[in-house]
mmCIF file of C-alpha atoms in Angstrom:
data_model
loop_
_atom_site.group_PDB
_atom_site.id
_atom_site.type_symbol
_atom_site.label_atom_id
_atom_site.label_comp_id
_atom_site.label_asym_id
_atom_site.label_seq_id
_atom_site.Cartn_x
_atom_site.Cartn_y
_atom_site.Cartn_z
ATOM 1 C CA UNK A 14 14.678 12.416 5.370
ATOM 2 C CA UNK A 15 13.833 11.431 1.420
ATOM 3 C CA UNK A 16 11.114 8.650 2.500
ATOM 4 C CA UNK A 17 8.154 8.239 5.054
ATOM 5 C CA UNK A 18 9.454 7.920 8.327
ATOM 6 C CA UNK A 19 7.576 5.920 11.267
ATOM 7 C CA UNK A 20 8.225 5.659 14.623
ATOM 8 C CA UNK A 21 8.085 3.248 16.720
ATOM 9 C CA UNK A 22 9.719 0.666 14.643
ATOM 10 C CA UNK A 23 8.186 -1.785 17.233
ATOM 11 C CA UNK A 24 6.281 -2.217 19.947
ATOM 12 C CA UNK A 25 5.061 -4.358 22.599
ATOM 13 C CA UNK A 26 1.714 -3.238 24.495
ATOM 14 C CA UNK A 27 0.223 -5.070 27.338
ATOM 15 C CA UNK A 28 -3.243 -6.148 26.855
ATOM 16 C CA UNK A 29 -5.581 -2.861 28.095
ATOM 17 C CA UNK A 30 -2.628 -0.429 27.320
ATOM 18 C CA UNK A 31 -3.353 3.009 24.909
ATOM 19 C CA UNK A 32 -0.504 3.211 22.006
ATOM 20 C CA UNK A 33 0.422 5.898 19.802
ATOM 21 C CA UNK A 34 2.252 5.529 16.290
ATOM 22 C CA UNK A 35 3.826 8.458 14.628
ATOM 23 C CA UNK A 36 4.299 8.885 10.747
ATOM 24 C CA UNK A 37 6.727 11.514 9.609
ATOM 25 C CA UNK A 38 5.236 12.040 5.731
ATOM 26 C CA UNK A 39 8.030 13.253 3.043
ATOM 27 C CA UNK A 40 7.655 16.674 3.085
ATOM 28 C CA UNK A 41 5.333 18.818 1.017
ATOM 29 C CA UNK A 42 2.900 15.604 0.679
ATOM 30 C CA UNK A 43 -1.086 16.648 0.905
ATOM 31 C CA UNK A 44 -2.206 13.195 1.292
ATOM 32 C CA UNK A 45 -1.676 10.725 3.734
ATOM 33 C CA UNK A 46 -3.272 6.618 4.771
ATOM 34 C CA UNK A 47 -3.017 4.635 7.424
ATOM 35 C CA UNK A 48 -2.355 0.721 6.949
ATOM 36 C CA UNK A 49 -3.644 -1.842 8.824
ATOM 37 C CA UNK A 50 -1.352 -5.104 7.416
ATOM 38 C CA UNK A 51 -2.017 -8.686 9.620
ATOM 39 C CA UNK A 52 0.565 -11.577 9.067
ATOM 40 C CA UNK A 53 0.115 -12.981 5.518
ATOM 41 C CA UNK A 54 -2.413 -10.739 4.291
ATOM 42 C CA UNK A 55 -2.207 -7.424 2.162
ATOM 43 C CA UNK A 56 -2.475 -4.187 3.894
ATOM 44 C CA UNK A 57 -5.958 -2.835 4.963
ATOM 45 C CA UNK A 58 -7.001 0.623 4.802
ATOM 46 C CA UNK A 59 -7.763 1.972 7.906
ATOM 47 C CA UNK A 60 -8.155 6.380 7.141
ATOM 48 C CA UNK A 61 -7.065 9.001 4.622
ATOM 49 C CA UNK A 62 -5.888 12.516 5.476
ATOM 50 C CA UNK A 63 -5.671 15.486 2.673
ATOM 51 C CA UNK A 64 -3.864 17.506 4.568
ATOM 52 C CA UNK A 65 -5.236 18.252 8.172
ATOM 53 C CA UNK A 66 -8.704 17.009 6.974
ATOM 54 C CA UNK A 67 -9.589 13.149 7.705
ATOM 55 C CA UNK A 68 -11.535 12.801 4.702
ATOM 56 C CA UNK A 69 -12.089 9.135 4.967
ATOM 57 C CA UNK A 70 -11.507 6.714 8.036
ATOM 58 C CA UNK A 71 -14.077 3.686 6.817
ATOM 59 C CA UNK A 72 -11.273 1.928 7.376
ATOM 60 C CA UNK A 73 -11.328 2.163 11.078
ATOM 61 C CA UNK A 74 -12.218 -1.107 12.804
ATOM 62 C CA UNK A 75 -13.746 0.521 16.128
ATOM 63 C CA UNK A 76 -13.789 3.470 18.377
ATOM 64 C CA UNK A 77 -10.956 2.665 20.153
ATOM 65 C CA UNK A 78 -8.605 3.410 16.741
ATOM 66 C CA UNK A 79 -8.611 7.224 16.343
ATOM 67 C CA UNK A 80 -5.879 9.568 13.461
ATOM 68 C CA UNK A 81 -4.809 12.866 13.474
ATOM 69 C CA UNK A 82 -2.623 15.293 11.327
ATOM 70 C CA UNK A 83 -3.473 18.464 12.980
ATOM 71 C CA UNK A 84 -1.141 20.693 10.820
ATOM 72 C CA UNK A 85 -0.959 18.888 7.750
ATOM 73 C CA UNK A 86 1.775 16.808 8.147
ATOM 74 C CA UNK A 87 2.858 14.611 10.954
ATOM 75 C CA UNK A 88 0.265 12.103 11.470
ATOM 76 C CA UNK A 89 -0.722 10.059 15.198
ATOM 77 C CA UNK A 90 -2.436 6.882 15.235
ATOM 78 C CA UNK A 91 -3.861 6.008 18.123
ATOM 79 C CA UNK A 92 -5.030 2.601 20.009
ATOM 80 C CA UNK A 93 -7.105 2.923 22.908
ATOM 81 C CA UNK A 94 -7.701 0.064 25.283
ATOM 82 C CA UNK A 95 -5.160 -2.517 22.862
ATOM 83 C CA UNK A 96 -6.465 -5.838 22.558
ATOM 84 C CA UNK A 97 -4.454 -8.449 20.815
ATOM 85 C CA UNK A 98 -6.327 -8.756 17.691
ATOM 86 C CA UNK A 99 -4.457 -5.545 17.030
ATOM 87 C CA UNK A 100 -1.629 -6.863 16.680
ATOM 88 C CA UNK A 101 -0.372 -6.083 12.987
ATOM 89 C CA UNK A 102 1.934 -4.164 10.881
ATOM 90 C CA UNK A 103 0.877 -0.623 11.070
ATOM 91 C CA UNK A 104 2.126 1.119 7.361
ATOM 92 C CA UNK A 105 1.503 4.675 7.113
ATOM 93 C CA UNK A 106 1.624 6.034 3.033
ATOM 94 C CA UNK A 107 2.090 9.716 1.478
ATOM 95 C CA UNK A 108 1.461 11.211 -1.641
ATOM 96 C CA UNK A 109 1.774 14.429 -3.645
ATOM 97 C CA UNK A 110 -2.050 14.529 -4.508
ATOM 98 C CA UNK A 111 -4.901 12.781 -3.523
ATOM 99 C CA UNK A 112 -5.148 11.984 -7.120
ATOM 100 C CA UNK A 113 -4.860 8.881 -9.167
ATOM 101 C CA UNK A 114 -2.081 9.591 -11.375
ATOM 102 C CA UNK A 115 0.560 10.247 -8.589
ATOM 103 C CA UNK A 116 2.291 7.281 -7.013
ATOM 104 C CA UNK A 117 1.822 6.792 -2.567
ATOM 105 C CA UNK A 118 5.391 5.495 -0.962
ATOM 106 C CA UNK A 119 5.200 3.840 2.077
ATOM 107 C CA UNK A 120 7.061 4.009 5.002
ATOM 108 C CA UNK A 121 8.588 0.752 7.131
ATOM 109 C CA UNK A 122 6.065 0.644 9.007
ATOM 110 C CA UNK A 123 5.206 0.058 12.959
ATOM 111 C CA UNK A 124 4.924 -3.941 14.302
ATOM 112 C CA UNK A 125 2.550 -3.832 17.124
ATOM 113 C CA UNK A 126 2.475 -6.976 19.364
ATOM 114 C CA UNK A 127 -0.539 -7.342 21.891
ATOM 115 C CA UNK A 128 0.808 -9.200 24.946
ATOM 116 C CA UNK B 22 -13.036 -5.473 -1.937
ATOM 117 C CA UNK B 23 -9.929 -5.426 -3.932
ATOM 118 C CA UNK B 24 -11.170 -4.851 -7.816
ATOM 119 C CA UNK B 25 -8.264 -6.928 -9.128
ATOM 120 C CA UNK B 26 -7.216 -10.651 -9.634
ATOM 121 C CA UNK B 27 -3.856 -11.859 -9.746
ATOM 122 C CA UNK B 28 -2.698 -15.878 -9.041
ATOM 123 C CA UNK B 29 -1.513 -16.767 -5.882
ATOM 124 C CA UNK B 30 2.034 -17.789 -6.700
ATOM 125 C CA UNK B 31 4.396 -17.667 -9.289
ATOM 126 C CA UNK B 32 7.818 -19.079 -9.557
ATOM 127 C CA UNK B 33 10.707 -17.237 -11.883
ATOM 128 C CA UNK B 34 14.029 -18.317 -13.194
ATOM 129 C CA UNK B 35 16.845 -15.726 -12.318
ATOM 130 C CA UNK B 36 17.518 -13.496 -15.529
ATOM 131 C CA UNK B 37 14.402 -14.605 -17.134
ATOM 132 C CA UNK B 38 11.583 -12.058 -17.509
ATOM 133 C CA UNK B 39 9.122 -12.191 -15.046
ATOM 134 C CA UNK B 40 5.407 -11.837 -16.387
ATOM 135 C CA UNK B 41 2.711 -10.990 -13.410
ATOM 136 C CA UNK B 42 -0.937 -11.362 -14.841
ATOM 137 C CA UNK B 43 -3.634 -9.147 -13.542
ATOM 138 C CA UNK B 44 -7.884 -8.931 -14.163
ATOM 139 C CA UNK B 45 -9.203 -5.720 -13.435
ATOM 140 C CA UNK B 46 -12.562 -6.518 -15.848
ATOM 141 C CA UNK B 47 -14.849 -3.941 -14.060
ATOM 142 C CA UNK B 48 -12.097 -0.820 -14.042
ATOM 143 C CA UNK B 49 -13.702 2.403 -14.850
ATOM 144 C CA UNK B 50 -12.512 5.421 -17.213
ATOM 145 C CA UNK B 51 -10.754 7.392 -14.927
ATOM 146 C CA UNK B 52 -9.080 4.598 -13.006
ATOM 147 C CA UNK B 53 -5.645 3.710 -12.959
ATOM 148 C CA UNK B 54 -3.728 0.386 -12.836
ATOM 149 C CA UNK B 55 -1.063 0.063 -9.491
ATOM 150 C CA UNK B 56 1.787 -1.704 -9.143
ATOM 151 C CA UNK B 57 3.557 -2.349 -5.992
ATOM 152 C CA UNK B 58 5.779 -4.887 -4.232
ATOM 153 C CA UNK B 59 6.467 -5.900 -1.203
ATOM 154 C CA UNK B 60 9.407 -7.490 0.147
ATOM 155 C CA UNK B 61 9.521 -9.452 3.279
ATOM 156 C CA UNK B 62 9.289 -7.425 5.941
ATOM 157 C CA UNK B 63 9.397 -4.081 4.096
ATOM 158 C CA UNK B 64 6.242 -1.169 3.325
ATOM 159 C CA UNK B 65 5.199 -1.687 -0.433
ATOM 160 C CA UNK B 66 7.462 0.101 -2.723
ATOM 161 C CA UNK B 67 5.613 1.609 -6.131
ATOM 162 C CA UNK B 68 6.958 0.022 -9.271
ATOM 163 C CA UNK B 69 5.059 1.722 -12.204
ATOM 164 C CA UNK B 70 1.420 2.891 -13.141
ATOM 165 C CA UNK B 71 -0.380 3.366 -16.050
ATOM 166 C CA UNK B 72 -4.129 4.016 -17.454
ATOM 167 C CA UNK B 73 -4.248 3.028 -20.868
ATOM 168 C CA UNK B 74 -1.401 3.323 -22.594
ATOM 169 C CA UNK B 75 1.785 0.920 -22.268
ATOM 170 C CA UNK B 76 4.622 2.292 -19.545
ATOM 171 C CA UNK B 77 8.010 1.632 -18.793
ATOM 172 C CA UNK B 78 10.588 2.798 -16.036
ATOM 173 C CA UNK B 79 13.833 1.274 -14.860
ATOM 174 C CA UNK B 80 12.266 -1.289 -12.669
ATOM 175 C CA UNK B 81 9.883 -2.891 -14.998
ATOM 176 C CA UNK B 82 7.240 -2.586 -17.977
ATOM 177 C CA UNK B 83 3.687 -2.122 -17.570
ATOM 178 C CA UNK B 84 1.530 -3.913 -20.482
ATOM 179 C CA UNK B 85 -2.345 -2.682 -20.704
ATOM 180 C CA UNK B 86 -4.541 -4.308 -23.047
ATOM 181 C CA UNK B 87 -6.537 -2.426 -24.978
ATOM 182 C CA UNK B 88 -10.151 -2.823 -23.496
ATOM 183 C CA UNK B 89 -8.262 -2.463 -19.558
ATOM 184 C CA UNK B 90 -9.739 -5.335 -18.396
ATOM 185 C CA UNK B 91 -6.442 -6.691 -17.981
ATOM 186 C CA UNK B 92 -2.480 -6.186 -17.370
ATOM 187 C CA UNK B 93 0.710 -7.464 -17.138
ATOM 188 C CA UNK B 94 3.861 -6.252 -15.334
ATOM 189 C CA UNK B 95 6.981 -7.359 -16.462
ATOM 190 C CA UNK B 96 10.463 -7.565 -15.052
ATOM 191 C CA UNK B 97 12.361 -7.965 -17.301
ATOM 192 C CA UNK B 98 15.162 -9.957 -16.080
ATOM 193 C CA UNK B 99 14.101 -11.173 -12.758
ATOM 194 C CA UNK B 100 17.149 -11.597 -9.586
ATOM 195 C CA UNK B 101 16.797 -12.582 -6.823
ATOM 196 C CA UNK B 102 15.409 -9.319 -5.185
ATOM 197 C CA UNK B 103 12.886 -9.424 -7.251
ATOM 198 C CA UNK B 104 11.380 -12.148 -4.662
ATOM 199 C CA UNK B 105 8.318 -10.407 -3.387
ATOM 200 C CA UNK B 106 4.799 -10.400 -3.033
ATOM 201 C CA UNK B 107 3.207 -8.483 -5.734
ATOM 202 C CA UNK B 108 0.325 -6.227 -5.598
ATOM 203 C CA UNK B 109 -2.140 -5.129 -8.930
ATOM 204 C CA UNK B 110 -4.541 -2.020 -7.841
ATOM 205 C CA UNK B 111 -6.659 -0.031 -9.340
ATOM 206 C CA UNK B 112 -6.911 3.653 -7.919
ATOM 207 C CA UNK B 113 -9.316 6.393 -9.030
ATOM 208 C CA UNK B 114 -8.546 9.254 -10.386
ATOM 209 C CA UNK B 115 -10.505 12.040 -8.758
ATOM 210 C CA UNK B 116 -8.456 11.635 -5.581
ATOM 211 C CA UNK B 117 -9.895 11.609 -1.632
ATOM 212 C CA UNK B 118 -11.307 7.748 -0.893
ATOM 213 C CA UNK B 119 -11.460 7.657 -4.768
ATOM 214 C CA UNK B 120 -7.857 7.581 -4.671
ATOM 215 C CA UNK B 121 -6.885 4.980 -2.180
ATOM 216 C CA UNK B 122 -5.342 2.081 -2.636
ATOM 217 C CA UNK B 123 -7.354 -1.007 -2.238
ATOM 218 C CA UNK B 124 -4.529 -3.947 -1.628
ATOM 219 C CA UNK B 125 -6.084 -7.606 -2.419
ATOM 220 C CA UNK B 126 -3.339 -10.294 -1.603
ATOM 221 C CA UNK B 127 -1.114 -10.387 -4.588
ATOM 222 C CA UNK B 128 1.122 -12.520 -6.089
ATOM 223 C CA UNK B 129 3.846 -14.360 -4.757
ATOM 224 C CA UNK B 130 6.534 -14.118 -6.715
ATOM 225 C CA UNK B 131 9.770 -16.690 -5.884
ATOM 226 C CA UNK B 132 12.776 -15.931 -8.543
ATOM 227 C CA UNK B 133 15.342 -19.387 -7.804
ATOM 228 C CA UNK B 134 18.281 -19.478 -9.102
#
C-alpha cells in the first residue's frame, strides 16, 4: 500500500492478557515511532526505530511495553500483562530519514480497550 | 515537554482563512517548525514544514517570523474538513530522538458554516 498500514484496527484485551500490534511502514522508510495517544490528549511518544536499531524507547511507560523491527521494516508492539490504563490509541509513524527536514505520516492507528 | 504553544480553541467561518498561532520562543538553529492535523478519529496527517523561511503547498501556508520564536499556519479558505485538532512541533534536525516529534495538545480548530 501508499500509506502506513496497522493492524489490528481494534482490539479488546481482557485485563492480564499479552497483545501484539503490527505496523506495516511505507516501504523504503529508515525510521519508524510508536504512539501512545489517550482520549483527548495528543499522541505520546513511546520508541523510535532507524531501521532495525531501537535507538530511543524513553517513551516506554514500563517493562511490560516492549518494540521490535527485526529486519528493518515491519514493526511489533507488544503489551505484556495489559492493564486498563493501556487502553489508548496506539499510532505507529514512518519516515524517509531520521532527519528533521523530512515529513513522518502516520498510519490509522490501533484502539486498544482494556476490559 | 512539548516546546510549543498554541490556544486551545479556535472557531473559523467556512471560506474564510484560517490563521493558527504558534510560540516556539526557545527553538534552536537547526530545528524545524511541524505542522500536523488530526481529524477525529484519524492518525495526524503532515500539512507543511518549514525552518526559516516562509512555505507554501496545496493545503496551506506556513508564516515564520523572522527571529522563529513564532508561526502561523494558514488555510487559506477554511471548509468544513478543515475541522481538526491542530498540532505546532518543533523537530530537530540531526535526526534519531533529535528528530521526533514531540505532540503538545494543539488547537482545536471548529470551521461552522
Amino acid at each position: 500500500g501508499a500509506g502506513v498500514s496497522q493492524s489490528p484496527r481494534y482490539k479488546v484485551a481482557k485485563r492480564g492478557q499479552d497483545v501484539a500490534l503490527r505496523c506495516d511502514p511505507i516501504s523504503g522508510h529508515v525510521s519508524l515511532f510508536w504512539y501512545q495517544q489517550a482520549l483527548g490528549q495528543g499522541p505520546e511518544f513511546l520508541t523510535y526505530f532507524q531501521n532495525e536499531a531501537q535507538l530511543d524507547k524513553s517513551g516506554l511507560p514500563s517493562d511490560r511495553f516492549f518494540a521490535e523491527r527485526p529486519e528493518g521494516s515491519v514493526s511489533t508492539l507488544k503489551i505484556q500483562r495489559t492493564q486498563q490504563e493501556d487502553s489508548a490509541v496506539y499510532l505507529c509513524a514512518s519516515s524517509l530519514r531520521g532527519t528533521g527536514g523530512t515529513e513522518a505520516f502516520f498510519g490509522q492507528g490501533t484502539r486498544l480497550t482494556v476490559v | 515537554d512539548a516546546k510549543t504553544t498554541q490556544p486551545t480553541s479556535m472557531d473559523c467561518a467556512e471560506g474564510r482563512a484560517a490563521n493558527l498561532p504558534c510560540n516556539h520562543s526557545t527553538i534552536s538553529g537547526n530545528e524545524y517548525v511541524y505542522w500536523y492535523r488530526q481529524i477525529h478519529s484519524q492518525g495526524p496527517q503532515y500539512i507543511i514544514h518549514g525552518l526559516k523561511n516562509n512555505e507554501t503547498n496545496e493545503m496551506a501556508s506556513l508564516i515564520i517570523t523572522e527571529d522563529r520564536k513564532s508561526s502561523t499556519l494558514i488555510l487559506p479558505h477554511a471548509t468544513l474538513r478543515d475541522t481538526a485538532v491542530y498540532y505546532c512541533i518543533v523537530r530537530g534536525y540531526y535526526g534519531g530522538s533529535q528528530g521526533n516529534l514531540i505532540f503538545g495538545k494543539g488547537t482545536k480548530l471548529s470551521v461552522k458554516p
